[in-house]
Short mmCIF file of C-alpha atoms in Angstrom, two decimals:
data_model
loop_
_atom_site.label_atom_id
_atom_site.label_comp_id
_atom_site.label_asym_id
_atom_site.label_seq_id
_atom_site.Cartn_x
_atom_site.Cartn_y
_atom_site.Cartn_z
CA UNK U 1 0.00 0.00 0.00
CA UNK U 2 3.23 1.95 0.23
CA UNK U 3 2.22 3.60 -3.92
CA UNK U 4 -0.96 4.02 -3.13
CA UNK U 5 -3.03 7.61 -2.38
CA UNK U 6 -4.70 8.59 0.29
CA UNK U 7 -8.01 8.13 0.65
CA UNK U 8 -10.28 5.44 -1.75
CA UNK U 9 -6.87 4.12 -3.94
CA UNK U 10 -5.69 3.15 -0.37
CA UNK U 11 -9.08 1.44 1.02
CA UNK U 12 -9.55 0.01 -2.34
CA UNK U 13 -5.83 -1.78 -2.11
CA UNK U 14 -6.78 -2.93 1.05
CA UNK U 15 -10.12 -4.24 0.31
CA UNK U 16 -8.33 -5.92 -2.74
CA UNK U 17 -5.87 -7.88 -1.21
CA UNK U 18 -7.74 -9.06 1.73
CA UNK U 19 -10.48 -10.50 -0.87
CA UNK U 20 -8.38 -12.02 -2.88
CA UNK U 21 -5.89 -13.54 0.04
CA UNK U 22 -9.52 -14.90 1.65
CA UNK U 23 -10.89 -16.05 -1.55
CA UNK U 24 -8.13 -18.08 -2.40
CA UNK U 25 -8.17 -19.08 1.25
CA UNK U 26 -11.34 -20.48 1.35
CA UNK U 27 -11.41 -22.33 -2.21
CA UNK U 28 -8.01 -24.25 -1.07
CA UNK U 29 -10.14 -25.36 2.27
CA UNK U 30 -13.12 -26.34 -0.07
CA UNK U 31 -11.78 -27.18 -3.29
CA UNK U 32 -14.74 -30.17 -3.59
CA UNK U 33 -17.15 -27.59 -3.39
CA UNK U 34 -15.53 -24.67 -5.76
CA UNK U 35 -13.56 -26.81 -8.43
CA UNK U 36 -17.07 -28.05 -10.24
CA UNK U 37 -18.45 -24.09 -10.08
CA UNK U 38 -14.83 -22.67 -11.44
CA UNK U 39 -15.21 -25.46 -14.37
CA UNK U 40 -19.11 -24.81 -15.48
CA UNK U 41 -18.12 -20.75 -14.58
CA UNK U 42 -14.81 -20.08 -16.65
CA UNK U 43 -15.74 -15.92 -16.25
CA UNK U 44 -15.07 -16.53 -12.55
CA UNK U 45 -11.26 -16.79 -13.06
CA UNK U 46 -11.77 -12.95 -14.29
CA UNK U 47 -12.59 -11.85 -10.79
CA UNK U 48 -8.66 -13.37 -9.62
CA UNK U 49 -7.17 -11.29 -12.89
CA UNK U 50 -8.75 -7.99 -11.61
CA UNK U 51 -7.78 -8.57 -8.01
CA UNK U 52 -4.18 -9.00 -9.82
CA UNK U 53 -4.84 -6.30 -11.73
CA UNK U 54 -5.38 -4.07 -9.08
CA UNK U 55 -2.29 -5.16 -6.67
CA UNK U 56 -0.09 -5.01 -9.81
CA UNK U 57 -0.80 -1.40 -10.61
CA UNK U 58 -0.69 -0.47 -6.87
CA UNK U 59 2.73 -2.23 -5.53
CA UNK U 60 4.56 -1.70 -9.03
CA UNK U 61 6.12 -5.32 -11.65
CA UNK U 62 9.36 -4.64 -9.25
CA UNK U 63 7.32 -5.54 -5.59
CA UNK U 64 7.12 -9.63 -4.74
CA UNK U 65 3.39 -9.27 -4.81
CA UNK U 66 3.79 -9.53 -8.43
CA UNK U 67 4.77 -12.95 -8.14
CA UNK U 68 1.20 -13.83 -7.66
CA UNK U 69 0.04 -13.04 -11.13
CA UNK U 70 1.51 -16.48 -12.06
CA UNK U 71 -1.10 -18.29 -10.59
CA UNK U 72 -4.16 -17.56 -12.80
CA UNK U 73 -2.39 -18.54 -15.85
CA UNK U 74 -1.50 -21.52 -13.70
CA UNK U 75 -5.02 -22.35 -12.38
CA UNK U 76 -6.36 -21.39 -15.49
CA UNK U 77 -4.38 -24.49 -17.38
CA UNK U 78 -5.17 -26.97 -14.71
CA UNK U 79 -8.78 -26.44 -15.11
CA UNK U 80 -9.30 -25.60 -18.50
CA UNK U 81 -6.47 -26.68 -20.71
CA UNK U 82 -5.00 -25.19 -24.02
CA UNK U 83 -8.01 -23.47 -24.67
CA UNK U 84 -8.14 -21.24 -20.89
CA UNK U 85 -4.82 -21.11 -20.71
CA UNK U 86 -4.45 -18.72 -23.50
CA UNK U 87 -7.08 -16.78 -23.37
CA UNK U 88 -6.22 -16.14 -19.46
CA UNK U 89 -2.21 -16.15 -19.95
CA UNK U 90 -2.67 -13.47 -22.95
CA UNK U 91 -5.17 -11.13 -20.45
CA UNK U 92 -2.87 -11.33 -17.63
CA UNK U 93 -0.05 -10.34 -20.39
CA UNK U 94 -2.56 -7.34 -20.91
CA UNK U 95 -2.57 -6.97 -17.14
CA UNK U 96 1.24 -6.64 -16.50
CA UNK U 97 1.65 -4.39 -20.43
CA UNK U 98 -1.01 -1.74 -18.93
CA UNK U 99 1.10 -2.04 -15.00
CA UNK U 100 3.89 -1.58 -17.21
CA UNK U 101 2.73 1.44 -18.95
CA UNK U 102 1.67 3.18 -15.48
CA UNK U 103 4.98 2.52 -14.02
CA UNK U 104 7.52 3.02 -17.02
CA UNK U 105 9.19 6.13 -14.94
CA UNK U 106 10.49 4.05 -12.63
CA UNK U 107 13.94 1.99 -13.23
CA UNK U 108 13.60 -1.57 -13.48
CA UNK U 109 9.90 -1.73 -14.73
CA UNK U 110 10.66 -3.56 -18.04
CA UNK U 111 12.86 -6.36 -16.76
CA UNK U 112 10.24 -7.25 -14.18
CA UNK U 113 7.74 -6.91 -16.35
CA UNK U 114 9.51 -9.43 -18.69
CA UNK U 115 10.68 -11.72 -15.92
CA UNK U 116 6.85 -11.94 -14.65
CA UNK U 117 5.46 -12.04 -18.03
CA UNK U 118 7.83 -15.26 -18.83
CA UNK U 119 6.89 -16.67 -15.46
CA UNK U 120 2.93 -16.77 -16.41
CA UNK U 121 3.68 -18.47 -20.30
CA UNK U 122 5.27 -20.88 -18.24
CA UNK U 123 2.72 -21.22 -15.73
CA UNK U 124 0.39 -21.40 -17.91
CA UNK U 125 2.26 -24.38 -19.84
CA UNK U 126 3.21 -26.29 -16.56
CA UNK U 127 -0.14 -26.20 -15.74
CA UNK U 128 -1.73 -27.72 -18.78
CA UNK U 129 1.41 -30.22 -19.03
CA UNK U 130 -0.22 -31.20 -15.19
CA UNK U 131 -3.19 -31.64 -16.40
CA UNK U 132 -2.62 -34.06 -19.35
CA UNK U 133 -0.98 -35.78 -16.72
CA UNK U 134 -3.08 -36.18 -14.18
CA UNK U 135 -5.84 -37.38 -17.17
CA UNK U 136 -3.60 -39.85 -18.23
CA UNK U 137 -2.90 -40.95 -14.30
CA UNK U 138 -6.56 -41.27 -13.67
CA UNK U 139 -7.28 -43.09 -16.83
CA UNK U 140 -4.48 -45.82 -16.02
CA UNK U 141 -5.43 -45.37 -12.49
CA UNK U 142 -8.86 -46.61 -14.01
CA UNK U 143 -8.44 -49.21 -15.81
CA UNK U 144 -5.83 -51.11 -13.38
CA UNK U 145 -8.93 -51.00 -10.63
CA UNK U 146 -10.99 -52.02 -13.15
CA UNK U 147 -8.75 -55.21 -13.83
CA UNK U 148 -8.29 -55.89 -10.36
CA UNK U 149 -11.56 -55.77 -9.72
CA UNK U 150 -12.52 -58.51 -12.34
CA UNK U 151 -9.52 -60.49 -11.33
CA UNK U 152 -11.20 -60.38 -7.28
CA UNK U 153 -14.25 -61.23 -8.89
CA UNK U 154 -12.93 -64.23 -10.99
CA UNK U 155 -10.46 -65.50 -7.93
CA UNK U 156 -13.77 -65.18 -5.76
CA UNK U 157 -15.95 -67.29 -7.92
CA UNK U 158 -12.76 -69.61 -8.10
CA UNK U 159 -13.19 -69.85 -4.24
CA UNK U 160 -16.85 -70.06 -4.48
CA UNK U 161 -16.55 -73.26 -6.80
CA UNK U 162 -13.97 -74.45 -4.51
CA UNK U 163 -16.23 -74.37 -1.45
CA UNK U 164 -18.88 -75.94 -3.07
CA UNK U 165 -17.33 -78.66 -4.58
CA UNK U 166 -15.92 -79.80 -0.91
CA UNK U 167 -19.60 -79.27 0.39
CA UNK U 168 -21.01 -81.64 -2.28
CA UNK U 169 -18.44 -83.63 -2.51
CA UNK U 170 -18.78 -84.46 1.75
CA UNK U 171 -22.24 -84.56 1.48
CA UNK U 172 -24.47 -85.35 -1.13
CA UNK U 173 -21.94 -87.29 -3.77
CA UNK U 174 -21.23 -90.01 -0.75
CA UNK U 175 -25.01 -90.45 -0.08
CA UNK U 176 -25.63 -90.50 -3.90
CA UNK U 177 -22.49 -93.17 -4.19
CA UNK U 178 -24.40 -95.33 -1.18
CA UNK U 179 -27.73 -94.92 -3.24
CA UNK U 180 -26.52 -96.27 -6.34
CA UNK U 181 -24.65 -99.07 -4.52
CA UNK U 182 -27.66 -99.86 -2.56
CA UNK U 183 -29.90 -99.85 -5.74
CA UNK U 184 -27.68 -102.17 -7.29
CA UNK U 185 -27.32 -104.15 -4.18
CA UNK U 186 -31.58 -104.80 -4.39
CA UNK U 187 -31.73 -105.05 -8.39
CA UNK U 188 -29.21 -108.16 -7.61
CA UNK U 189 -31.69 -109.26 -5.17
CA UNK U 190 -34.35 -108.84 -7.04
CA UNK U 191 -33.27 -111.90 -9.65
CA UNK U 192 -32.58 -114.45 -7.24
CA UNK U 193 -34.25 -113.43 -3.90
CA UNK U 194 -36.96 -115.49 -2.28
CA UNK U 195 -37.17 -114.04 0.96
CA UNK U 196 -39.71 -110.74 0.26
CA UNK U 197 -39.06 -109.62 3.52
CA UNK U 198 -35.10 -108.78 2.52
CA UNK U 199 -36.12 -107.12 -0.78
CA UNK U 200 -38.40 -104.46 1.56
CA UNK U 201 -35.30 -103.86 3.88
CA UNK U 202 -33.39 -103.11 0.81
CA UNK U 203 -35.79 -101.12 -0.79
CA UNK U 204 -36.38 -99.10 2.77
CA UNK U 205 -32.87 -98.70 2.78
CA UNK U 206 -32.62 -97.01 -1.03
CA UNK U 207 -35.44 -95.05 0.42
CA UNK U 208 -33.81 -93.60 3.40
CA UNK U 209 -30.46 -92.90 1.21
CA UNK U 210 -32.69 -91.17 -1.62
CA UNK U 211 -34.43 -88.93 1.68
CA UNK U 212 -30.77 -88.59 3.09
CA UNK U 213 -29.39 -87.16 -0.26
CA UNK U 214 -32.58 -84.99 -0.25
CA UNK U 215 -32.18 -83.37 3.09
CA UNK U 216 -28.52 -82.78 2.18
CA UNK U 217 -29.83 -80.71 -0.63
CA UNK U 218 -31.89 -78.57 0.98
CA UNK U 219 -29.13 -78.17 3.46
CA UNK U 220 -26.71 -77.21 1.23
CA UNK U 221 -29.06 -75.23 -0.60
CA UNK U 222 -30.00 -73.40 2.92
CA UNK U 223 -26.28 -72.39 3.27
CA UNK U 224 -26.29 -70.89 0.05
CA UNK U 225 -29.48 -68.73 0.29
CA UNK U 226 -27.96 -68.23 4.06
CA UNK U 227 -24.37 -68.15 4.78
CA UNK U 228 -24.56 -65.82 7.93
CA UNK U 229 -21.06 -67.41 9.40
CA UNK U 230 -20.41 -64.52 11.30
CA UNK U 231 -23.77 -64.20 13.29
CA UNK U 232 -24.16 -67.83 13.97
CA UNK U 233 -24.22 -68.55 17.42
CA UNK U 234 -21.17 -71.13 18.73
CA UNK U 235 -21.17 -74.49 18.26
CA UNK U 236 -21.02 -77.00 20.77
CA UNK U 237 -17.58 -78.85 19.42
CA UNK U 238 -18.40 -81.85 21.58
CA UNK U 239 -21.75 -82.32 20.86
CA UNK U 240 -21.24 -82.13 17.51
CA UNK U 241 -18.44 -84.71 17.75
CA UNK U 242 -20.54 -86.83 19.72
CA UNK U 243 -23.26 -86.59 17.18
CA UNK U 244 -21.02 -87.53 14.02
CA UNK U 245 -19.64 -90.61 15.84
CA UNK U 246 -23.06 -92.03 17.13
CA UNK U 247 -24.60 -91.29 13.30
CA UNK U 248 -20.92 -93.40 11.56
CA UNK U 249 -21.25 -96.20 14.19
CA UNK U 250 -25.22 -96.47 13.04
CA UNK U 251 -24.66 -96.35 9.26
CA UNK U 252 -21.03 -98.50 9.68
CA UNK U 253 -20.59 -100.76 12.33
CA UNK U 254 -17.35 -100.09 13.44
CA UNK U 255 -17.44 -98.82 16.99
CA UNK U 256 -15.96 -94.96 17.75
CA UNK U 257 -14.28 -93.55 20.64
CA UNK U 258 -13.82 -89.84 21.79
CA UNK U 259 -11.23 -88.38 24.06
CA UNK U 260 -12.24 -84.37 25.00
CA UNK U 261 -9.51 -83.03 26.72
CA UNK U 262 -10.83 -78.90 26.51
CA UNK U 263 -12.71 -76.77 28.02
CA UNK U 264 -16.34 -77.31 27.55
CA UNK U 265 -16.75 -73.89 26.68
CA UNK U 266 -14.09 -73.69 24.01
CA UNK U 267 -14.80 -70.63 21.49
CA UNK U 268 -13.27 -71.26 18.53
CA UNK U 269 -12.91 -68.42 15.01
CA UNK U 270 -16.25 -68.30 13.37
CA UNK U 271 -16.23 -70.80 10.63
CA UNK U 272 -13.96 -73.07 12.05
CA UNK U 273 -15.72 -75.84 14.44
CA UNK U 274 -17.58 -76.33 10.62
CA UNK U 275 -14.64 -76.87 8.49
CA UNK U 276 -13.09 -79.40 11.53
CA UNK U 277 -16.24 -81.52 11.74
CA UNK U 278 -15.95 -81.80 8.06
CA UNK U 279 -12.68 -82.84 7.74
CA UNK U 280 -13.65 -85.10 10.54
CA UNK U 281 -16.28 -86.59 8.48
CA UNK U 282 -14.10 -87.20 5.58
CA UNK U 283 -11.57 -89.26 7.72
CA UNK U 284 -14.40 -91.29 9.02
CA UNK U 285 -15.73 -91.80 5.94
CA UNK U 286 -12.33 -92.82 4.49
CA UNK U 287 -12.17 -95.51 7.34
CA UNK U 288 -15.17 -96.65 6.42
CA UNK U 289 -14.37 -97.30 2.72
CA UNK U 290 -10.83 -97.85 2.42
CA UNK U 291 -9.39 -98.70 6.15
CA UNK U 292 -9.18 -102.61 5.27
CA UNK U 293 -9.91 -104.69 8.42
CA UNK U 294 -10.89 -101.64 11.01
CA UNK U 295 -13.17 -102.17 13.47
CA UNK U 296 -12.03 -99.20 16.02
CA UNK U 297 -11.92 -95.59 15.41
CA UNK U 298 -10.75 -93.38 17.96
CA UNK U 299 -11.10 -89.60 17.68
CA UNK U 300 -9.04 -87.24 20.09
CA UNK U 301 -9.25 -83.57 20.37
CA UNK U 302 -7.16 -81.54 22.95
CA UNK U 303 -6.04 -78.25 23.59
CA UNK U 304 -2.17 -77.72 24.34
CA UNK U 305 -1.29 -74.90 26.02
CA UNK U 306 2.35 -73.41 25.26
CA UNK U 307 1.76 -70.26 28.12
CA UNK U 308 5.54 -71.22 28.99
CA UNK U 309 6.82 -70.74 25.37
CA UNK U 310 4.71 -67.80 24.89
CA UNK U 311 3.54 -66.16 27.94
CA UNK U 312 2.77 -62.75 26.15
CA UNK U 313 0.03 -64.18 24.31
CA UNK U 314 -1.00 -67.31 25.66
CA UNK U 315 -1.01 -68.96 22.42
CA UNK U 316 -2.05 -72.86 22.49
CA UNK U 317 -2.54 -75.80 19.97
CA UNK U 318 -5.51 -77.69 19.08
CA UNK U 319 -5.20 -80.94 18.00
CA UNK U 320 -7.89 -83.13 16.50
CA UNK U 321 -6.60 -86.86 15.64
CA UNK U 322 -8.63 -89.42 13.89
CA UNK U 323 -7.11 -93.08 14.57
CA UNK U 324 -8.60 -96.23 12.99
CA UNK U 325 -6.81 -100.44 13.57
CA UNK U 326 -6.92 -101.33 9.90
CA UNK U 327 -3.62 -102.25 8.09
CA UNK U 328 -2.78 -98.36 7.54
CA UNK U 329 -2.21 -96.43 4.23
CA UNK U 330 0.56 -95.31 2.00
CA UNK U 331 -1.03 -92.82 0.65
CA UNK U 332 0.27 -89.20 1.89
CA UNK U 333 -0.80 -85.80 1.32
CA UNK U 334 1.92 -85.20 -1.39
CA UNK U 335 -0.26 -87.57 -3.78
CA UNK U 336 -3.33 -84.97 -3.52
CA UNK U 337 -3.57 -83.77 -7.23
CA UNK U 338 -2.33 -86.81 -8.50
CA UNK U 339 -5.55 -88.21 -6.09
CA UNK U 340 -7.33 -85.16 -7.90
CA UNK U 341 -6.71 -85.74 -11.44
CA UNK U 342 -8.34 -89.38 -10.99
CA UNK U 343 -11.47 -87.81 -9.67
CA UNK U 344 -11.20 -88.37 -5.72
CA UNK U 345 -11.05 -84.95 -4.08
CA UNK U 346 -11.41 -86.24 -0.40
CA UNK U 347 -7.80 -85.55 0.65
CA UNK U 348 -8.03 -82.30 -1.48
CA UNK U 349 -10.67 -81.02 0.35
CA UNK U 350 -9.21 -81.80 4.23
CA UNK U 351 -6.25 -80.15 2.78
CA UNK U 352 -7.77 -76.93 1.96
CA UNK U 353 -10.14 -76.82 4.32
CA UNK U 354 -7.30 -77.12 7.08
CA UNK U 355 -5.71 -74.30 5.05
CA UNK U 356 -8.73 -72.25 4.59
CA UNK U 357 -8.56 -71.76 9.28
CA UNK U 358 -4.55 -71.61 9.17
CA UNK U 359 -4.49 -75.56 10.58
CA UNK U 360 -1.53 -78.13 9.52
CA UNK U 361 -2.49 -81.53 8.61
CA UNK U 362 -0.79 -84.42 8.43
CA UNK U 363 -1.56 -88.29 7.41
CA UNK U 364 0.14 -90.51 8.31
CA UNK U 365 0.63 -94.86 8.85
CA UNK U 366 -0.02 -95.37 12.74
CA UNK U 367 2.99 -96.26 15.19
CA UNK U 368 0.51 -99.36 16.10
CA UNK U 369 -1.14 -100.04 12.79
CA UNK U 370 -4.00 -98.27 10.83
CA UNK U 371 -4.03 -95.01 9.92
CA UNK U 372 -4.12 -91.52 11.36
CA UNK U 373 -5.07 -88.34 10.33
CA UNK U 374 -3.91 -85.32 12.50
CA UNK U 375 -5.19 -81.34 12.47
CA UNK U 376 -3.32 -79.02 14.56
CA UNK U 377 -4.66 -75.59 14.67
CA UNK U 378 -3.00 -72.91 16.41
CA UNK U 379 -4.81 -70.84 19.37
CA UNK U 380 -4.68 -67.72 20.65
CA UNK U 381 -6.14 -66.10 23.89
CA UNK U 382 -9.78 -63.19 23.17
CA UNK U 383 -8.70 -60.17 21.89
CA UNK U 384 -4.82 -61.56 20.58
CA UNK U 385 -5.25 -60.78 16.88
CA UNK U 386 -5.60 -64.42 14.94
CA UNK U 387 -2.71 -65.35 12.91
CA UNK U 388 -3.58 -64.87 9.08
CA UNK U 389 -4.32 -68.49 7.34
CA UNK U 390 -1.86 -69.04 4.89
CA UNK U 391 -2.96 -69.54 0.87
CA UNK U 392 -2.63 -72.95 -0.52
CA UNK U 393 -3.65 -71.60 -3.80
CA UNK U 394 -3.17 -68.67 -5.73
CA UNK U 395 -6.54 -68.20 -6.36
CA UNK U 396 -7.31 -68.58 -2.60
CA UNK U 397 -4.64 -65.88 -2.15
CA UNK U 398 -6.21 -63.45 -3.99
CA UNK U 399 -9.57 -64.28 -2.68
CA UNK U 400 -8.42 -63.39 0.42
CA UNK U 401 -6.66 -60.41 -0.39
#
């Protein structure tokens, strides 16, 4: 205000700079909200050049304040490209050829006025230059969210697929497999039978596989239409285990045990008392059909507590073990896919469902005969962060991620 007169020039300086200094205050602080009105309003941008305007013929080219004339040509190509940035770089070269005519007396005018005037054509092209930039940042931006986004979509249908298959495949492809063998069992009977009363047990028996395979359905189907995992209310892990043994002794014959050793309120991750009753299920099941001479199965689940390795935390171990007498296997976990390929996805699925809770699983010929299969899940204490499950899959890695 130093060049300015007394009286209005001076008020009208000071009114200038204290608009402009506010405006541009308050459209940093809500850029969201003045951006879209600045690019539907170009003429607005002439409001900033006549603040400029004014401050440039008051303080002189030669004062800093004539620095600040570089931002409307700036501004101007950020917002508006090419186009603005001409039209409001050659104005504000207008703006600073009038200053320089009003203050011409006074030494140093015309090298300011060129070193100012060189500052906005550069401005003006840095600011354009930004803008193809940022365009060409959002667009790539765009179209690597886009393929991530259909490569989450594909991985999580992959994982979808996944799940179901080990659902069906524990579940309604073994009742369909007793079904058939049953059918064929009372079509046999059929030709040569002379007993009526064994063809009706047969037939009752088809009938109670065909009503089995039924209600797995609808189960299954249930759990589709309603997978609520998370608001679920616990499950009783010995109940449940008590309930699977009592329904394989009915169905097989071969007599079960069960050893508890945790608490009976053990709270386990959501998800997880599911996925070890199923892979307990499996095992059973593979007892049933492939354990050659077994007439015991003994099923143990404890808890180990390692508070003396890990006192911090409080981390312990469960371990679920599935023990049968027959002659024992030599079949191990590295001959999954190979398992896989020939269209029996039992092991598969214990495998990845062990994965899918962060479990290790291990099979294994008994020290005394027979075979056992062995889950060890690791435990932590409420409110210790669970340890993140590790992939088995690629796809299941980018499911989860």
């Amino acid at each position: 205000m130093a060049n300015a007169t007394q009286g209005p020039p001076r008020y009208g300086v000071l009114a200038a700079a204290v608009l402009g200094v506010m405006g541009s205050y308050a459209m940093l602080r809500d850029w969201d909200r003045f951006a879209p009105r600045l690019l539907a309003h170009p003429t607005l941008m002439a409001v900033d050049l006549i603040f400029g305007a004014i401050l440039l013929l008051t303080a002189s080219p030669a004062s800093p304040l004539a620095y600040a004339a570089v931002c409307t040509p700036l501004l101007s190509g950020l917002l508006y490209g090419w186009r603005g940035s001409g039209i409001f770089t050659g104005l504000q070269l207008i703006v600073l050829l009038t200053v320089f005519r009003a203050w011409e007396h006074r030494p140093g005018t015309g090298a300011s006025t060129l070193l100012i005037a060189g500052f906005c054509i550069a401005a003006g092209i840095i600011g354009v230059t930004l803008r193809n930039l940022m365009f060409h940042f959002g667009t790539a931006s765009q179209a690597l969210a886009e393929a991530n986004s259909r490569l989450a979509v594909a991985e999580a249908v992959e994982s979808e697929r996944a799940r179901l298959a080990r659902e069906m495949h524990d579940s309604v492809a073994k009742t369909l497999h007793g079904l058939a063998l049953a059918a064929e069992a009372l079509a046999v009977s059929a030709d040569h039978a002379t007993d009526p009363r064994a063809l009706k047990d047969q037939a009752t028996a088809v009938a109670g596989a065909a009503r089995r395979a039924a209600a797995e359905s609808r189960d299954l189907l249930t759990d589709l239409r309603h997978h609520t995992a998370l608001s679920t209310p616990p499950t009783d892990l010995r109940t449940e285990l008590t309930a699977r043994l009592d329904d394989f002794e009915s169905r097989t014959g071969i007599r079960p045990t069960l050893a508890y050793r945790a608490a009976p309120t053990l709270v386990l991750p959501p998800g997880t008392p599911h996925q070890l009753l199923a892979i307990l299920s499996e095992a059973l099941e593979n007892t049933h059909r492939h354990a050659t001479d077994a007439t015991e199965v003994e099923v143990t689940l404890d808890v180990e507590a390692e508070a003396e390795v890990d006192a911090e935390t409080d981390a312990s171990t469960l371990h679920l073990t599935v023990r049968d007498d027959g002659t024992g296997t030599s079949v191990s976990l590295d001959d999954v896919q190979h398992l896989a390929k020939s269209g029996h996805f039992g092991l598969l699925g214990m495998l990845e469902r062990a994965t899918s809770i962060g479990a290790g699983i291990e099979l294994r010929r008994g020290e005394h005969g027979g075979t056992e299969v062995k889950v060890d899940l690791p435990l932590t204490k409420p409110g210790t962060p669970l340890p993140v499950p590790p992939s088995h899959t690629p796809q299941e890695e980018a499911a989860h991620a």
